[in-house]
JSON list of C-alpha atoms and ligand atoms in Angstrom, two decimals:
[
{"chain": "A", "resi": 1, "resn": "UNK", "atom": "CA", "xyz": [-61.46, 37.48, -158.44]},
{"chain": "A", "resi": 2, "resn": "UNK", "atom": "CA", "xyz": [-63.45, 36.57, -161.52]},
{"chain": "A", "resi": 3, "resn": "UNK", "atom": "CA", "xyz": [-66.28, 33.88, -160.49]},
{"chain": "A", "resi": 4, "resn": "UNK", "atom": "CA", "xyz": [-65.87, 31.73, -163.26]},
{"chain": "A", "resi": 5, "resn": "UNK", "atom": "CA", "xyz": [-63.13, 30.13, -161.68]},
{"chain": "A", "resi": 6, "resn": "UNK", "atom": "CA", "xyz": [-65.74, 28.93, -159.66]},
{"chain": "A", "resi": 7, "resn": "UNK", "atom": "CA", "xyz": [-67.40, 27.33, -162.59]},
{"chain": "A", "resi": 8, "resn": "UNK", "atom": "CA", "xyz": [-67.36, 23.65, -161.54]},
{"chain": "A", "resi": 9, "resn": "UNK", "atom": "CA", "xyz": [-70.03, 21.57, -162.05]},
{"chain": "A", "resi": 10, "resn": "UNK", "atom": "CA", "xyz": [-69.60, 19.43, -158.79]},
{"chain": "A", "resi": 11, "resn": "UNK", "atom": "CA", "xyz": [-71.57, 16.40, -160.16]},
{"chain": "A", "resi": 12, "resn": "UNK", "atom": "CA", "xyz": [-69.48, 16.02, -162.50]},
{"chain": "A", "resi": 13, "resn": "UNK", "atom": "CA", "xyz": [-66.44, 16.01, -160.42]},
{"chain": "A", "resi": 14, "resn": "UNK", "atom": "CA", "xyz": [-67.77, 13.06, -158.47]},
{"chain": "A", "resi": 15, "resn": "UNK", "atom": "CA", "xyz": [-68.31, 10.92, -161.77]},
{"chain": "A", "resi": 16, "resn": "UNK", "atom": "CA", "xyz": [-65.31, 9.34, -161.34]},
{"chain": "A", "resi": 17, "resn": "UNK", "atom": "CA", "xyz": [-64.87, 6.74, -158.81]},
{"chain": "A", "resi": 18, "resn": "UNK", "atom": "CA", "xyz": [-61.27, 7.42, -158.06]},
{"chain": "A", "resi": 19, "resn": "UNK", "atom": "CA", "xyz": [-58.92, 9.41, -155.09]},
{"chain": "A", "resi": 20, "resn": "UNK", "atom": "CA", "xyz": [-60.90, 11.30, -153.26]},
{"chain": "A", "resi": 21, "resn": "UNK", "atom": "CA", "xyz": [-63.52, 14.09, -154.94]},
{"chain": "A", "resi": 22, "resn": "UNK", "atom": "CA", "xyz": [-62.65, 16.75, -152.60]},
{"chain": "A", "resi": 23, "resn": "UNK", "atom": "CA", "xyz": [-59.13, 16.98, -153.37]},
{"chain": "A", "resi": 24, "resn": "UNK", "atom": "CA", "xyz": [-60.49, 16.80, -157.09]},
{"chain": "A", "resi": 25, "resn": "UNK", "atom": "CA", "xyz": [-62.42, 20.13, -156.74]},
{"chain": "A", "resi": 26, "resn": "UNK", "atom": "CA", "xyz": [-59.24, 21.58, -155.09]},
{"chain": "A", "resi": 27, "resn": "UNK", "atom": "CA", "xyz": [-57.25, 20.68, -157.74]},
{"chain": "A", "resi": 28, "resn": "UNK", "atom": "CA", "xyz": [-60.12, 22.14, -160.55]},
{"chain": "A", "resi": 29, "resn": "UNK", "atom": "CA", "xyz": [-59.97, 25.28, -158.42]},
{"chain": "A", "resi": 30, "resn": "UNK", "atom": "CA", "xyz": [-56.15, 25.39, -158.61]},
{"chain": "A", "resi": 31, "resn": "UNK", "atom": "CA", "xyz": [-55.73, 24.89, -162.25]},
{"chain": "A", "resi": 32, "resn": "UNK", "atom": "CA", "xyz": [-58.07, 27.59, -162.93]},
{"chain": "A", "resi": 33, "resn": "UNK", "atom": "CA", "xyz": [-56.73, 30.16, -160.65]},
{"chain": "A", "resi": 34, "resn": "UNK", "atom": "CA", "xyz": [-53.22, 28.83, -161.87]},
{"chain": "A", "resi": 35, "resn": "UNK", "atom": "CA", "xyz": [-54.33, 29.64, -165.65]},
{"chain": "A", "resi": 36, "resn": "UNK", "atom": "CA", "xyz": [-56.11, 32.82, -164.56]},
{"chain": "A", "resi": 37, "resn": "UNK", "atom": "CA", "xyz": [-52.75, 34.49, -162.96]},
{"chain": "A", "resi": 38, "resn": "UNK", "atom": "CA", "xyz": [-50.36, 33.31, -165.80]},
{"chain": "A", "resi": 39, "resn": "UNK", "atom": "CA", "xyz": [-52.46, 34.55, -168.33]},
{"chain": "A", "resi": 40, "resn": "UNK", "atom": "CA", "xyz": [-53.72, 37.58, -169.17]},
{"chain": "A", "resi": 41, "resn": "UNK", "atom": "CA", "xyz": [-55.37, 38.27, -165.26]},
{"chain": "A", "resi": 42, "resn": "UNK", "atom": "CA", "xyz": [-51.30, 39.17, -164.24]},
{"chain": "A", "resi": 43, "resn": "UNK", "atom": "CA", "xyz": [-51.80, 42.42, -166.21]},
{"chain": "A", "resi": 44, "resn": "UNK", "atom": "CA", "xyz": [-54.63, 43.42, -163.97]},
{"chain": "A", "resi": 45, "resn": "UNK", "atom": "CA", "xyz": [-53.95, 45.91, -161.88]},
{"chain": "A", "resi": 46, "resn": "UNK", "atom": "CA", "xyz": [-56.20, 44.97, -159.07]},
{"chain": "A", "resi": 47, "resn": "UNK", "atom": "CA", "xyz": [-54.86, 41.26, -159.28]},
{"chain": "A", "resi": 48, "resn": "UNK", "atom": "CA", "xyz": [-51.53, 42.86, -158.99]},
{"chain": "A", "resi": 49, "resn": "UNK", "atom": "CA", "xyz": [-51.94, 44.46, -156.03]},
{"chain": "A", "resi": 50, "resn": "UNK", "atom": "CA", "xyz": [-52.86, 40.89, -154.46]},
{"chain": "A", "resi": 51, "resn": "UNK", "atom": "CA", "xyz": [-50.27, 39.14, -155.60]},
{"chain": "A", "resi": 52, "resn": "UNK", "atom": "CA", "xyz": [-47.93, 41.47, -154.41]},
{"chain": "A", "resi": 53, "resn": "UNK", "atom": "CA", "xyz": [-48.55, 41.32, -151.29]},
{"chain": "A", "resi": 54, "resn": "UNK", "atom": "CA", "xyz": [-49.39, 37.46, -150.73]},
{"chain": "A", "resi": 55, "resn": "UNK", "atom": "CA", "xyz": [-47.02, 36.81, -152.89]},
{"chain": "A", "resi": 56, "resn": "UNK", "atom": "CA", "xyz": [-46.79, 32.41, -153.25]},
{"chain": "A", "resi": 57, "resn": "UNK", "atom": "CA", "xyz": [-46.26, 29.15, -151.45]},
{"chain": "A", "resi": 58, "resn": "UNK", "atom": "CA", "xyz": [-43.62, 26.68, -152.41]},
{"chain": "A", "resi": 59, "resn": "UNK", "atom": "CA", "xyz": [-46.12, 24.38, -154.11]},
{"chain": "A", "resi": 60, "resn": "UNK", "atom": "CA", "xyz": [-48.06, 27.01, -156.08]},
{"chain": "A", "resi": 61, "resn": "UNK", "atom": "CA", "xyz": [-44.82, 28.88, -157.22]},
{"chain": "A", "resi": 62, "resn": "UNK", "atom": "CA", "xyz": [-43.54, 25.27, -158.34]},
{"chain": "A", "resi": 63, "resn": "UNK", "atom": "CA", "xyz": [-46.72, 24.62, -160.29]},
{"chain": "A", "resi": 64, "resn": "UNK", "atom": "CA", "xyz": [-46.30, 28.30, -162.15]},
{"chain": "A", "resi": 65, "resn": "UNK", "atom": "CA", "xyz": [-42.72, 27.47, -162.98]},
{"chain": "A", "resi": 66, "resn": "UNK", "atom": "CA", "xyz": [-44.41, 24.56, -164.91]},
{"chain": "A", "resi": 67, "resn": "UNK", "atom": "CA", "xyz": [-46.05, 26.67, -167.22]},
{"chain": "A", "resi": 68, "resn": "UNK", "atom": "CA", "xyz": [-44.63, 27.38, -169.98]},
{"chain": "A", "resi": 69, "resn": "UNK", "atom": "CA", "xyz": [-45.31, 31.49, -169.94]},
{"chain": "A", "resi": 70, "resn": "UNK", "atom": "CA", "xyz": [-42.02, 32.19, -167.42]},
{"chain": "A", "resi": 71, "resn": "UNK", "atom": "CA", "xyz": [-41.89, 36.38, -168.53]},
{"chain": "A", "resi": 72, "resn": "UNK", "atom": "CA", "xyz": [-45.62, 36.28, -166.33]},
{"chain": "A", "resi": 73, "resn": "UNK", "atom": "CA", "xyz": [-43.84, 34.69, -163.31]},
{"chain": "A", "resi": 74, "resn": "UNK", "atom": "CA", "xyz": [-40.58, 36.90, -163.34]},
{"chain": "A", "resi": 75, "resn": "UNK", "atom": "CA", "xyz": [-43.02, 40.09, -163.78]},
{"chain": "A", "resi": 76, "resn": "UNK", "atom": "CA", "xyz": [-44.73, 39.10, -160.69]},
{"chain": "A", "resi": 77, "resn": "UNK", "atom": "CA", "xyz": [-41.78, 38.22, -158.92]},
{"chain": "A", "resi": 78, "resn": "UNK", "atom": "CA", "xyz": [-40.11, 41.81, -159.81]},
{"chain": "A", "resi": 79, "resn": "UNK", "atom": "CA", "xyz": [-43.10, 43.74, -158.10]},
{"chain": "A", "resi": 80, "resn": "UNK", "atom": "CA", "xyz": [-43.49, 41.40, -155.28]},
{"chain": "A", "resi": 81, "resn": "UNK", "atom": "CA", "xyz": [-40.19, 42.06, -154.30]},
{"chain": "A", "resi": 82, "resn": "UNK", "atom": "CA", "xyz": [-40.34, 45.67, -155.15]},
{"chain": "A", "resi": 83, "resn": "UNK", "atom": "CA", "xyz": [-43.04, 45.58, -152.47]},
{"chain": "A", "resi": 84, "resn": "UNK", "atom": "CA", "xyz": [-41.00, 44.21, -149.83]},
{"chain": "A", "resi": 85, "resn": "UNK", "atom": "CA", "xyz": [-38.12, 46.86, -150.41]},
{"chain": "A", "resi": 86, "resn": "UNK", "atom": "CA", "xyz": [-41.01, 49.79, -150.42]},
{"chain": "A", "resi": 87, "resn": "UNK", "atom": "CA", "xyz": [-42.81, 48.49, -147.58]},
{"chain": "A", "resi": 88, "resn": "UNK", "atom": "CA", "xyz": [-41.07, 45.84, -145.37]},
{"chain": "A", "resi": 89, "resn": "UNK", "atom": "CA", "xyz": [-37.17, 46.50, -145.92]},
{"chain": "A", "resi": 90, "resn": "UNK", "atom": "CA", "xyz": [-37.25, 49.89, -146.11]},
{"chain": "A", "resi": 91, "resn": "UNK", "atom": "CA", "xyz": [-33.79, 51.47, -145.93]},
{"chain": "A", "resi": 92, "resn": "UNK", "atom": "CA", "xyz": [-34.62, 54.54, -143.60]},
{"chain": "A", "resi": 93, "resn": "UNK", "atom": "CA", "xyz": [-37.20, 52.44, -141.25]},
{"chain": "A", "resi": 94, "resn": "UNK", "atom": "CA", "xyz": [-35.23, 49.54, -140.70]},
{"chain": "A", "resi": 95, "resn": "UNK", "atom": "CA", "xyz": [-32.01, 50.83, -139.59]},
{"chain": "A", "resi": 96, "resn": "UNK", "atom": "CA", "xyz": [-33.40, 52.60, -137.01]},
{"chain": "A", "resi": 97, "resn": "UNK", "atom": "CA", "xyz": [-32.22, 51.31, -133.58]},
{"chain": "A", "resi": 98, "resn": "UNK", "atom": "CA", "xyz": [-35.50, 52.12, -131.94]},
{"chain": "A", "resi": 99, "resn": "UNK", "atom": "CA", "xyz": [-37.06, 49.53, -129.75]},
{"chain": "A", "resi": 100, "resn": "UNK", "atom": "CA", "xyz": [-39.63, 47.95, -131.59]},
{"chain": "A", "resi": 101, "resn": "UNK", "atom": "CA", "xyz": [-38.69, 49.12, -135.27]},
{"chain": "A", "resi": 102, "resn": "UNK", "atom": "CA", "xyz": [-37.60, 45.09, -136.07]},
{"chain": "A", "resi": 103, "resn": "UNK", "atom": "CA", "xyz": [-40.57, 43.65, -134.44]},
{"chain": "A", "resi": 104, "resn": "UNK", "atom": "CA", "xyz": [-42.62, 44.81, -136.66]},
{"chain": "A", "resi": 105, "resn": "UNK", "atom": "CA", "xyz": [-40.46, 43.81, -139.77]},
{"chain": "A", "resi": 106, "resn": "UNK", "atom": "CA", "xyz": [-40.37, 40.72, -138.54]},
{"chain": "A", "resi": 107, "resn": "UNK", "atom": "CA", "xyz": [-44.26, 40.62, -138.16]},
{"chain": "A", "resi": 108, "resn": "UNK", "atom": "CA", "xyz": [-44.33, 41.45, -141.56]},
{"chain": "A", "resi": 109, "resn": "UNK", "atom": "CA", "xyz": [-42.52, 38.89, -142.96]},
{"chain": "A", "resi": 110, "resn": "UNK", "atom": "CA", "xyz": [-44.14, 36.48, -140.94]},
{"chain": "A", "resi": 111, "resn": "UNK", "atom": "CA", "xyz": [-47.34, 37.38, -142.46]},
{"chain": "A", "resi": 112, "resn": "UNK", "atom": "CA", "xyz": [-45.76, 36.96, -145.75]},
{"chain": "A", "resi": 113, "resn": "UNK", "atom": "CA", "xyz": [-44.07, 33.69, -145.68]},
{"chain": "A", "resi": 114, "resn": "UNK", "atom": "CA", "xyz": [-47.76, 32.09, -144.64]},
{"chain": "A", "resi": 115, "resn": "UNK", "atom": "CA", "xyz": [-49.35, 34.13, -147.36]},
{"chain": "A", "resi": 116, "resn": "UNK", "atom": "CA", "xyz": [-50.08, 32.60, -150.67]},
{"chain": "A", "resi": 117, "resn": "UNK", "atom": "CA", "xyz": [-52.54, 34.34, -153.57]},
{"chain": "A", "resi": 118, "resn": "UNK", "atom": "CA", "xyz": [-53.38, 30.78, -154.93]},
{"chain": "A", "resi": 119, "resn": "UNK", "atom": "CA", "xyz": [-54.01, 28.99, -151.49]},
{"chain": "A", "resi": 120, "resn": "UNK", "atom": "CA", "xyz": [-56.10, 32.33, -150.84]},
{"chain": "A", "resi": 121, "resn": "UNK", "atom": "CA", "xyz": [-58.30, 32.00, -153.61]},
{"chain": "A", "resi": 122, "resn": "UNK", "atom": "CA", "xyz": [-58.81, 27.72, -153.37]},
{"chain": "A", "resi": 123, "resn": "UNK", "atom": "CA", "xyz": [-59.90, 28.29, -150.17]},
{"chain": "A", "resi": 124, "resn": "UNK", "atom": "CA", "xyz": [-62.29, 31.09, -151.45]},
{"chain": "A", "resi": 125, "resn": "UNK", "atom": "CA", "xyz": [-63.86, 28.85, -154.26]},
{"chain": "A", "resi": 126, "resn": "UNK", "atom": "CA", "xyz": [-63.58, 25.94, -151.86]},
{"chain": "A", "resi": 127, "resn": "UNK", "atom": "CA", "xyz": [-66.30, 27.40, -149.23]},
{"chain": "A", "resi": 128, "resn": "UNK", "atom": "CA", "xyz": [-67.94, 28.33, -151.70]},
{"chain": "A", "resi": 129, "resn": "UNK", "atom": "CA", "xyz": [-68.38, 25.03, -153.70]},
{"chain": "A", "resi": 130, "resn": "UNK", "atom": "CA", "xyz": [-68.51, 23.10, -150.47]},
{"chain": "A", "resi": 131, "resn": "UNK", "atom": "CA", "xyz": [-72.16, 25.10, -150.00]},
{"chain": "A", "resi": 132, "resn": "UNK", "atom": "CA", "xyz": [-72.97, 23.63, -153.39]},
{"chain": "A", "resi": 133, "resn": "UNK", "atom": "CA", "xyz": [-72.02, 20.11, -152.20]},
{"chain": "A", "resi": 134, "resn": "UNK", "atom": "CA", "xyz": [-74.09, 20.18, -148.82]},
{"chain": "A", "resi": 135, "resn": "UNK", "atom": "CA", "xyz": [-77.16, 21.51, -151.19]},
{"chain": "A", "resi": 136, "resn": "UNK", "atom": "CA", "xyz": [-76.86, 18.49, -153.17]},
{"chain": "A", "resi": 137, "resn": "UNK", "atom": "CA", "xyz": [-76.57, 15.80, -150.37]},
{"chain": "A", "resi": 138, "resn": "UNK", "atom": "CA", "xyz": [-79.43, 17.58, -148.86]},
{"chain": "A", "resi": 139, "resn": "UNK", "atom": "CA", "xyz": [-82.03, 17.57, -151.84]},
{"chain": "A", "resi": 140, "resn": "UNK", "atom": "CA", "xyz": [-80.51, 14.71, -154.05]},
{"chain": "A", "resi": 141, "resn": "UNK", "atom": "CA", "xyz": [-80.56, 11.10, -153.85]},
{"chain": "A", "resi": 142, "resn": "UNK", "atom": "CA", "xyz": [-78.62, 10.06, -156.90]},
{"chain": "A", "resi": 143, "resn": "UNK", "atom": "CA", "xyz": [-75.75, 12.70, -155.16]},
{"chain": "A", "resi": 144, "resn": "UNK", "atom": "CA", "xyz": [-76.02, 10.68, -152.42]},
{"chain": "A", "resi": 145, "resn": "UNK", "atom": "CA", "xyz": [-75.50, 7.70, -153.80]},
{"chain": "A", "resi": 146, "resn": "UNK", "atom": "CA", "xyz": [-72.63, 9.12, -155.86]},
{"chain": "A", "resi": 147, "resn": "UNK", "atom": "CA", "xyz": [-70.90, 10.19, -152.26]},
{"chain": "A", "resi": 148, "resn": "UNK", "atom": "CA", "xyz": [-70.63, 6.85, -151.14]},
{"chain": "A", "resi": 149, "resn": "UNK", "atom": "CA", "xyz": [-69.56, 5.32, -154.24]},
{"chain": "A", "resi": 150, "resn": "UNK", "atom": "CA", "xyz": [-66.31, 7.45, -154.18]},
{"chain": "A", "resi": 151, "resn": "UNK", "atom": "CA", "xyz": [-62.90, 5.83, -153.87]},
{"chain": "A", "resi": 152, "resn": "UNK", "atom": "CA", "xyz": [-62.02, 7.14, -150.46]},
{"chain": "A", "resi": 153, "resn": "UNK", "atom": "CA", "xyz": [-62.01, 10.37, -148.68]},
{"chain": "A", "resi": 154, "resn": "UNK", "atom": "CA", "xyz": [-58.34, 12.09, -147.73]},
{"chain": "A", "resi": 155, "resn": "UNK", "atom": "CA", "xyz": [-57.74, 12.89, -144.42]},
{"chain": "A", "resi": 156, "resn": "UNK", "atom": "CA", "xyz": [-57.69, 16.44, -144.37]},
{"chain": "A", "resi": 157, "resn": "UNK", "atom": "CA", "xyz": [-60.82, 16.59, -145.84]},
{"chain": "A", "resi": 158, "resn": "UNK", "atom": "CA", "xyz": [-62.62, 13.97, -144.11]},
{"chain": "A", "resi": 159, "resn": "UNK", "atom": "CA", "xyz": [-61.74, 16.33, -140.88]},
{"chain": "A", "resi": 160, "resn": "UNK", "atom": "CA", "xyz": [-63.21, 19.10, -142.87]},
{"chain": "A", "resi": 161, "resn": "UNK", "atom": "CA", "xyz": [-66.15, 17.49, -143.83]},
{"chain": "A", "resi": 162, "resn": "UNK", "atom": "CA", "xyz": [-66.88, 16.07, -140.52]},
{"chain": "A", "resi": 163, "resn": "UNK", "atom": "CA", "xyz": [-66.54, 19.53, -139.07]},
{"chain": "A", "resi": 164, "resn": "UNK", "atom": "CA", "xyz": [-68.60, 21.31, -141.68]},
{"chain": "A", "resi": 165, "resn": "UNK", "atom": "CA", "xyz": [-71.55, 18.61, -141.55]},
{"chain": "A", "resi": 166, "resn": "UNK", "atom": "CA", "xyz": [-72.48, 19.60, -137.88]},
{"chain": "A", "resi": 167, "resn": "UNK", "atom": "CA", "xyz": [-74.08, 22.98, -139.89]},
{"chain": "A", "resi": 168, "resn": "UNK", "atom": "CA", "xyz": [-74.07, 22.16, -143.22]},
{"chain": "A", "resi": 169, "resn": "UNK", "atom": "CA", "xyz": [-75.72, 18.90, -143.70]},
{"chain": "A", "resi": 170, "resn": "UNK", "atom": "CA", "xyz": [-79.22, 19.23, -143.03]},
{"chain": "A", "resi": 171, "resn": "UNK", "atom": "CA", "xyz": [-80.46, 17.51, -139.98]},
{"chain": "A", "resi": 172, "resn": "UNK", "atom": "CA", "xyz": [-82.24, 14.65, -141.77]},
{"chain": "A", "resi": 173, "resn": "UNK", "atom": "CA", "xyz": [-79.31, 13.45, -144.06]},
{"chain": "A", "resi": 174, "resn": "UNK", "atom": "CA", "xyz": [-76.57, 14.19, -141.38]},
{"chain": "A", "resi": 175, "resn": "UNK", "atom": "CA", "xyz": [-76.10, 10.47, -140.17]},
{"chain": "A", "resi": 176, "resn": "UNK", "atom": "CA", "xyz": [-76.35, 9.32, -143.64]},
{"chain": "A", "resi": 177, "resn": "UNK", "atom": "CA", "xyz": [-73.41, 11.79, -144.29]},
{"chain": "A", "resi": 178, "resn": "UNK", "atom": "CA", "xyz": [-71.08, 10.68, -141.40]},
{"chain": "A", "resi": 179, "resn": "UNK", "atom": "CA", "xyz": [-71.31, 6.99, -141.65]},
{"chain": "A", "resi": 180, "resn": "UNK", "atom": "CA", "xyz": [-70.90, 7.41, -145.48]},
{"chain": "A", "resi": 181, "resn": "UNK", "atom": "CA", "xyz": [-67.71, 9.71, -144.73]},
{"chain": "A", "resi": 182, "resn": "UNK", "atom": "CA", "xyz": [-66.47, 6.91, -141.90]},
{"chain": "A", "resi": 183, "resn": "UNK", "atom": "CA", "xyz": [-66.52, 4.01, -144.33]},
{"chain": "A", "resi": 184, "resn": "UNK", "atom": "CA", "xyz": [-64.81, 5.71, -147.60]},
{"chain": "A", "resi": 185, "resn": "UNK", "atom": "CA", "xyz": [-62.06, 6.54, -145.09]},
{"chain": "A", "resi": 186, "resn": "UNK", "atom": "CA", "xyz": [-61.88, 2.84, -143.42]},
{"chain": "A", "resi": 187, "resn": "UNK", "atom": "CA", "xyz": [-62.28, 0.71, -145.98]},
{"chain": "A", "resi": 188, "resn": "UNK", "atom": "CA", "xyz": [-58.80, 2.72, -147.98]},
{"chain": "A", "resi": 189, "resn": "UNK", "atom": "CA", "xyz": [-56.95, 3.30, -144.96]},
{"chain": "A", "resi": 190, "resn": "UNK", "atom": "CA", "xyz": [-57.46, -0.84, -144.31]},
{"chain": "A", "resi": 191, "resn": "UNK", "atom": "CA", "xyz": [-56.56, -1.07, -148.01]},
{"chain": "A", "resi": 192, "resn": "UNK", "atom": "CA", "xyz": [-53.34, 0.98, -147.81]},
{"chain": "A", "resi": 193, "resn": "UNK", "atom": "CA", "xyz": [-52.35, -0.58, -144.53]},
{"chain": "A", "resi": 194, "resn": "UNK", "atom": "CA", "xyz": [-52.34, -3.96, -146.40]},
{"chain": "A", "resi": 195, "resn": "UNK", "atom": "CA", "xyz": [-50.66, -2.72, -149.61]},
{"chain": "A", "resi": 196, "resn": "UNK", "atom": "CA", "xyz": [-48.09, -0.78, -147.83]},
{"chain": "A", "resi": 197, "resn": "UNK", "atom": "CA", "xyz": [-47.72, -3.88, -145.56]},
{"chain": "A", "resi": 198, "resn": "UNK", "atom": "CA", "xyz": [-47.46, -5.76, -148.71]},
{"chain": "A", "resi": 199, "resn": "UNK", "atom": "CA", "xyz": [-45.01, -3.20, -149.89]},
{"chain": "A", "resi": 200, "resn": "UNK", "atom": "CA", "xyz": [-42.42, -3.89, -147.16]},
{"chain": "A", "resi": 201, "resn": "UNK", "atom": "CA", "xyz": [-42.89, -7.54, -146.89]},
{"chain": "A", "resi": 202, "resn": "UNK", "atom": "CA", "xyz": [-41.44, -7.62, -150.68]},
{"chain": "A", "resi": 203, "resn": "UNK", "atom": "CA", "xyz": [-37.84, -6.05, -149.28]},
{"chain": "A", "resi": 204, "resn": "UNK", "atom": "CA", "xyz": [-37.47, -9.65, -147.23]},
{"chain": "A", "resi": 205, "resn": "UNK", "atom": "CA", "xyz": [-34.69, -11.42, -149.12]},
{"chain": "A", "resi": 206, "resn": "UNK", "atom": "CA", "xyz": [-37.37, -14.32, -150.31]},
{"chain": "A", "resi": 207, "resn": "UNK", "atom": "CA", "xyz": [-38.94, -11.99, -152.07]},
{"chain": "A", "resi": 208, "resn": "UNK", "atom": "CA", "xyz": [-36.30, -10.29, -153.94]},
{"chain": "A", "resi": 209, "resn": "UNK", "atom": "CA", "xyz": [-36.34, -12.63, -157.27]},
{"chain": "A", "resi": 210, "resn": "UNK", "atom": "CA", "xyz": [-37.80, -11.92, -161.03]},
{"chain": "A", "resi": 211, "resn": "UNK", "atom": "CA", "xyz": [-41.14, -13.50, -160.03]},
{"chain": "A", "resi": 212, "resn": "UNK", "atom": "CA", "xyz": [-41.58, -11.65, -156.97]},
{"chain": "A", "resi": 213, "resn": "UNK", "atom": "CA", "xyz": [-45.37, -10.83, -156.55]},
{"chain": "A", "resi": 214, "resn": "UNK", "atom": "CA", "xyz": [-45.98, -6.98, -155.73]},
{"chain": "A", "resi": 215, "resn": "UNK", "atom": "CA", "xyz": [-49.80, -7.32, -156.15]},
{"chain": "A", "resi": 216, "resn": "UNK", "atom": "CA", "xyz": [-50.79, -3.45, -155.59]},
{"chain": "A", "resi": 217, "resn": "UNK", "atom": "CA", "xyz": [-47.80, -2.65, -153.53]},
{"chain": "A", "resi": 218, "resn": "UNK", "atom": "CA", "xyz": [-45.93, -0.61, -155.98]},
{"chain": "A", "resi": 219, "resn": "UNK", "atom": "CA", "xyz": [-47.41, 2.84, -155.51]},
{"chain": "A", "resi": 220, "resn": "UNK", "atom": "CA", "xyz": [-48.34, 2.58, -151.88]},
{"chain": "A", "resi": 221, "resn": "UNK", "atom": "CA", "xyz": [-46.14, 4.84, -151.06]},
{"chain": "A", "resi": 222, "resn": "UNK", "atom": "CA", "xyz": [-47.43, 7.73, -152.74]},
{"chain": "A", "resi": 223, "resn": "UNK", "atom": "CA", "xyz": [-50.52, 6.66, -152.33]},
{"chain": "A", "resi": 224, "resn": "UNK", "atom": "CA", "xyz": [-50.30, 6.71, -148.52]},
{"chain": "A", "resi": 225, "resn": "UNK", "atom": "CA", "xyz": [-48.65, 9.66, -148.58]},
{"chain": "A", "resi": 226, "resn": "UNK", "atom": "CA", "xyz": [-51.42, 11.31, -150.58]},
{"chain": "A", "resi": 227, "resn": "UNK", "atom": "CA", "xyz": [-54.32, 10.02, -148.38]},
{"chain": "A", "resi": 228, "resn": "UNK", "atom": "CA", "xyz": [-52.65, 11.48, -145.36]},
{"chain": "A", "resi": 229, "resn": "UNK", "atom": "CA", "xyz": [-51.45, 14.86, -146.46]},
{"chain": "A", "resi": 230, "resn": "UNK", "atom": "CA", "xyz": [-54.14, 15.43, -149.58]},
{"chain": "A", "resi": 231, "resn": "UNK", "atom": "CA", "xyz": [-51.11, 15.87, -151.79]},
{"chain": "B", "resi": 301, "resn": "ZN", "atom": "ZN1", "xyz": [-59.02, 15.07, -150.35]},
{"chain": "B", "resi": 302, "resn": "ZN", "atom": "ZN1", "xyz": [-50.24, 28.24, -152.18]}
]
């Protein structure tokens, strides 16, 4: 995998205050290795190989049907499942009655349908970066500053980040780090509570007219929804 899909200059993904800056560097990370496979990387043999034997999640195979360049998918599509005739559903293997013989097919495809070459290489780039992140909180103020300004933190990767701070966050700046990762998730999940709150309260029958008052209700939904599954 070519490393300057890890080119991401993580102060600048936490200029902006808003949604949380981890799932931004995910979704940096995914765009690039999204671009890098539907361009001119699919040709690679090595890449190839990969992909045809990951093969894609749902989500990721969604976000390539997006793009425009649909010959790249269907070419990777044909060899991925020219793989799984050659080496999962292969004719003389499988219709052997021997004990055993479907257990392992079935491993197989287990391993397959959890396998994805995009998720593989985000969470790659995403170690990686997350080393760069610790380094800054460590050495930088003004980084540390920026951390707590952020929006809010998802869920997902407030459980990461909690995890990864008891050895990645030096010792001195480790406290800092928690209580600043406790209050960006708090002070959102309190504000989605209300909204969504809000949100429901507007479906009671004195509420239903043309002046009806949503305040930030609208997209509280989604919102939620994206706080509590990243997506
Ligand atoms: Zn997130
Ligand atoms: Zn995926």
């Amino acid at each position: 995998m070519r490393e300057s899909i890890l080119t991401i200059p993580i102060t600048d993904v936490f200029e902006p205050k808003c949604g949380c800056p981890i799932c931004r560097i995910r979704d940096t990370l995914e765009q690039h290795t999204i671009e890098y496979i539907m361009g001119a990387a699919m040709m690679e043999p090595d890449v190839r190989i990969e992909t045809n034997k990951a093969g894609f999640c749902k989500e990721h195979f969604e976000q390539m049907r997006a793009c425009k360049n649909r010959l790249s998918l269907a070419l990777m599509l044909q060899t991925h499942l020219q793989e799984l005739q050659k080496h999962v559903f292969d004719e003389k293997k499988l219709f052997e009655t021997r004990e055993g013989k479907n257990k392992k097919t079935v491993e197989k495809v287990s391993k397959i349908t959890c396998d994805c070459f995009v998720c593989n290489k985000i969470e790659w780039g995403m170690s990686r970066l997350m080393n760069t992140v610790f380094e800054l909180y460590g050495k930088e103020r003004e980084f540390r500053a920026q951390f707590a300004e952020q929006e809010y933190i998802c869920l997902p990767h407030y459980k990461m980040l909690m995890k990864r701070s008891e050895t990645d966050v030096d010792k001195a700046h480790r406290n800092e780090f928690r209580t600043a990762c406790n209050e960006l998730v708090k002070k959102y999940l309190d504000e989605l509570e209300k909204d969504v709150s809000h949100y429901c309260k507007m479906y009671d029958y004195r509420n239903t007219g043309k002046d009806a008052d949503w305040g930030n209700s609208k997209d509280s939904i989604e919102r939620a929804i994206k706080f509590l599954t990243t997506r």
